[in-house]
Amino acid sequence: MQPPQQIDHLGLAVRSLEEASQLYRDVLGLTCQGTEEVPDQKVRVVFFEMGEVRIELLEPTAADSPIARFLETRGPGLHHVAYRVADLPATLAALRSGGVRLIDEEPRDGAHGMKIAFAHPKSTGGVLTEFCQAGE
Ligand code: ZN
């Protein structure tokens, strides 16, 4: 397995995409890649480009969304770190054989056609960690 290539994005949990976007778009002047709903995770997300890295804002679309539960218990803030990998199935196999607990045993669909999978923060030093591979 090849090591992860770079940090792809930081995921921030927010109560309102529109409100939170003001800092990144209006104040900092970052380019927005557009808003997208990910029904699977019951979130709406928006990405801002910052060089090679992106900032992902996540807003819950339902009360039982994982992001809604996060906001309830922890409040808005850093939700996850995402590492870009070349071959997600190979990375998941390596994590599994390294004894890392996975939230997603198989790649699933994320925003922007990415394939994504999360590792459990209990196995990654308390940081919810996403591994993502660009879509074909
Ligand atoms: Zn993410």
mmCIF file of C-alpha atoms and ligand atoms in Angstrom:
data_model
loop_
_atom_site.group_PDB
_atom_site.id
_atom_site.type_symbol
_atom_site.label_atom_id
_atom_site.label_comp_id
_atom_site.label_asym_id
_atom_site.label_seq_id
_atom_site.Cartn_x
_atom_site.Cartn_y
_atom_site.Cartn_z
ATOM 1 C CA MET A 1 0.000 0.000 0.000
ATOM 2 C CA GLN A 2 1.179 3.526 -0.794
ATOM 3 C CA PRO A 3 1.185 5.957 2.139
ATOM 4 C CA PRO A 4 -1.482 8.689 2.076
ATOM 5 C CA GLN A 5 -0.532 11.444 -0.370
ATOM 6 C CA GLN A 6 -1.556 14.514 1.577
ATOM 7 C CA ILE A 7 -4.203 16.008 3.805
ATOM 8 C CA ASP A 8 -7.171 16.305 1.460
ATOM 9 C CA HIS A 9 -9.394 18.366 3.715
ATOM 10 C CA LEU A 10 -10.371 19.316 7.236
ATOM 11 C CA GLY A 11 -14.038 18.758 8.090
ATOM 12 C CA LEU A 12 -15.690 21.339 10.322
ATOM 13 C CA ALA A 13 -19.126 20.789 11.860
ATOM 14 C CA VAL A 14 -21.287 23.912 11.644
ATOM 15 C CA ARG A 15 -24.887 24.754 12.498
ATOM 16 C CA SER A 16 -25.377 26.875 9.366
ATOM 17 C CA LEU A 17 -23.433 26.579 6.123
ATOM 18 C CA GLU A 18 -24.477 30.052 5.084
ATOM 19 C CA GLU A 19 -23.334 31.643 8.328
ATOM 20 C CA ALA A 20 -20.067 29.709 8.526
ATOM 21 C CA SER A 21 -19.290 30.353 4.833
ATOM 22 C CA GLN A 22 -19.075 34.077 5.449
ATOM 23 C CA LEU A 23 -15.648 33.737 7.077
ATOM 24 C CA TYR A 24 -14.141 31.560 4.339
ATOM 25 C CA ARG A 25 -15.827 33.194 1.345
ATOM 26 C CA ASP A 26 -16.410 36.825 2.241
ATOM 27 C CA VAL A 27 -13.647 37.560 4.747
ATOM 28 C CA LEU A 28 -10.829 35.233 3.635
ATOM 29 C CA GLY A 29 -11.811 35.249 -0.047
ATOM 30 C CA LEU A 30 -11.433 31.506 -0.651
ATOM 31 C CA THR A 31 -12.975 29.917 -3.728
ATOM 32 C CA CYS A 32 -16.072 27.838 -3.057
ATOM 33 C CA GLN A 33 -16.512 24.536 -4.894
ATOM 34 C CA GLY A 34 -20.266 24.566 -4.445
ATOM 35 C CA THR A 35 -22.755 23.062 -2.043
ATOM 36 C CA GLU A 36 -23.734 19.425 -2.163
ATOM 37 C CA GLU A 37 -26.064 17.223 -0.174
ATOM 38 C CA VAL A 38 -24.816 13.795 0.904
ATOM 39 C CA PRO A 39 -28.055 11.955 1.778
ATOM 40 C CA ASP A 40 -26.111 8.953 3.041
ATOM 41 C CA GLN A 41 -24.706 11.015 5.910
ATOM 42 C CA LYS A 42 -27.638 13.438 6.218
ATOM 43 C CA VAL A 43 -25.423 16.440 5.678
ATOM 44 C CA ARG A 44 -25.032 19.361 3.327
ATOM 45 C CA VAL A 45 -21.408 20.224 2.656
ATOM 46 C CA VAL A 46 -19.480 23.007 1.038
ATOM 47 C CA PHE A 47 -15.784 22.897 0.140
ATOM 48 C CA PHE A 48 -13.400 25.851 0.034
ATOM 49 C CA GLU A 49 -10.077 25.540 -1.783
ATOM 50 C CA MET A 50 -6.927 26.526 0.059
ATOM 51 C CA GLY A 51 -3.989 25.522 -2.131
ATOM 52 C CA GLU A 52 -3.870 21.734 -2.261
ATOM 53 C CA VAL A 53 -6.016 21.401 0.851
ATOM 54 C CA ARG A 54 -9.718 22.074 1.277
ATOM 55 C CA ILE A 55 -11.940 23.116 4.125
ATOM 56 C CA GLU A 56 -15.188 21.140 4.288
ATOM 57 C CA LEU A 57 -18.086 22.644 6.207
ATOM 58 C CA LEU A 58 -20.760 20.138 7.263
ATOM 59 C CA GLU A 59 -24.296 21.100 8.212
ATOM 60 C CA PRO A 60 -26.796 18.447 9.386
ATOM 61 C CA THR A 61 -29.989 17.971 7.353
ATOM 62 C CA ALA A 62 -31.751 15.810 9.968
ATOM 63 C CA ALA A 63 -31.860 15.530 13.747
ATOM 64 C CA ASP A 64 -30.419 11.997 13.608
ATOM 65 C CA SER A 65 -27.495 13.012 11.393
ATOM 66 C CA PRO A 66 -24.079 12.131 12.877
ATOM 67 C CA ILE A 67 -23.202 15.827 12.520
ATOM 68 C CA ALA A 68 -26.319 16.825 14.481
ATOM 69 C CA ARG A 69 -25.266 14.494 17.290
ATOM 70 C CA PHE A 70 -21.725 15.901 17.171
ATOM 71 C CA LEU A 71 -23.032 19.477 17.419
ATOM 72 C CA GLU A 72 -25.266 18.502 20.314
ATOM 73 C CA THR A 73 -22.495 16.995 22.394
ATOM 74 C CA ARG A 74 -19.409 18.965 21.339
ATOM 75 C CA GLY A 75 -20.689 22.105 19.633
ATOM 76 C CA PRO A 76 -19.346 23.461 16.323
ATOM 77 C CA GLY A 77 -15.705 22.702 15.579
ATOM 78 C CA LEU A 78 -13.172 20.368 14.002
ATOM 79 C CA HIS A 79 -14.974 17.137 13.130
ATOM 80 C CA HIS A 80 -12.481 15.120 11.082
ATOM 81 C CA VAL A 81 -9.216 15.103 9.165
ATOM 82 C CA ALA A 82 -9.191 13.511 5.697
ATOM 83 C CA TYR A 83 -6.155 11.879 4.103
ATOM 84 C CA ARG A 84 -6.066 11.409 0.338
ATOM 85 C CA VAL A 85 -5.033 7.942 -0.785
ATOM 86 C CA ALA A 86 -4.423 6.403 -4.206
ATOM 87 C CA ASP A 87 -6.122 3.082 -3.514
ATOM 88 C CA LEU A 88 -8.774 3.155 -0.802
ATOM 89 C CA PRO A 89 -9.473 -0.621 -0.693
ATOM 90 C CA ALA A 90 -5.724 -1.269 -0.252
ATOM 91 C CA THR A 91 -5.545 1.346 2.525
ATOM 92 C CA LEU A 92 -8.539 -0.193 4.311
ATOM 93 C CA ALA A 93 -6.924 -3.629 4.081
ATOM 94 C CA ALA A 94 -3.694 -2.245 5.563
ATOM 95 C CA LEU A 95 -5.589 -0.501 8.372
ATOM 96 C CA ARG A 96 -7.521 -3.667 9.131
ATOM 97 C CA SER A 97 -4.408 -5.810 9.298
ATOM 98 C CA GLY A 98 -2.795 -3.101 11.454
ATOM 99 C CA GLY A 99 -5.581 -3.585 13.992
ATOM 100 C CA VAL A 100 -7.253 -0.237 13.304
ATOM 101 C CA ARG A 101 -10.993 -0.167 14.021
ATOM 102 C CA LEU A 102 -12.947 0.999 10.974
ATOM 103 C CA ILE A 103 -16.322 2.717 10.931
ATOM 104 C CA ASP A 104 -16.674 1.886 7.233
ATOM 105 C CA GLU A 105 -15.490 -1.579 6.275
ATOM 106 C CA GLU A 106 -16.055 -0.751 2.609
ATOM 107 C CA PRO A 107 -15.591 2.491 0.630
ATOM 108 C CA ARG A 108 -18.776 4.526 0.299
ATOM 109 C CA ASP A 109 -19.827 7.579 -1.685
ATOM 110 C CA GLY A 110 -18.785 10.985 -0.383
ATOM 111 C CA ALA A 111 -19.182 14.462 -1.846
ATOM 112 C CA HIS A 112 -17.736 15.317 -5.288
ATOM 113 C CA GLY A 113 -17.730 11.694 -6.422
ATOM 114 C CA MET A 114 -15.073 10.748 -3.859
ATOM 115 C CA LYS A 115 -14.921 7.287 -2.334
ATOM 116 C CA ILE A 116 -14.512 7.624 1.403
ATOM 117 C CA ALA A 117 -14.176 5.556 4.579
ATOM 118 C CA PHE A 118 -13.786 6.548 8.214
ATOM 119 C CA ALA A 119 -11.561 4.983 10.847
ATOM 120 C CA HIS A 120 -12.726 5.017 14.448
ATOM 121 C CA PRO A 121 -11.217 7.801 16.596
ATOM 122 C CA LYS A 122 -10.484 5.211 19.322
ATOM 123 C CA SER A 123 -7.897 3.778 16.907
ATOM 124 C CA THR A 124 -6.546 7.091 15.623
ATOM 125 C CA GLY A 125 -5.584 9.037 18.707
ATOM 126 C CA GLY A 126 -8.989 10.596 19.242
ATOM 127 C CA VAL A 127 -9.122 12.197 15.782
ATOM 128 C CA LEU A 128 -11.935 11.015 13.540
ATOM 129 C CA THR A 129 -9.999 10.166 10.371
ATOM 130 C CA GLU A 130 -11.383 9.915 6.851
ATOM 131 C CA PHE A 131 -9.542 8.267 3.994
ATOM 132 C CA CYS A 132 -10.631 9.405 0.552
ATOM 133 C CA GLN A 133 -9.885 8.552 -3.034
ATOM 134 C CA ALA A 134 -10.773 10.749 -5.979
ATOM 135 C CA GLY A 135 -13.534 9.334 -8.185
ATOM 136 C CA GLU A 136 -12.838 7.943 -11.626
HETATM 137 ZN ZN ZN B 1 -14.715 14.864 4.862
#
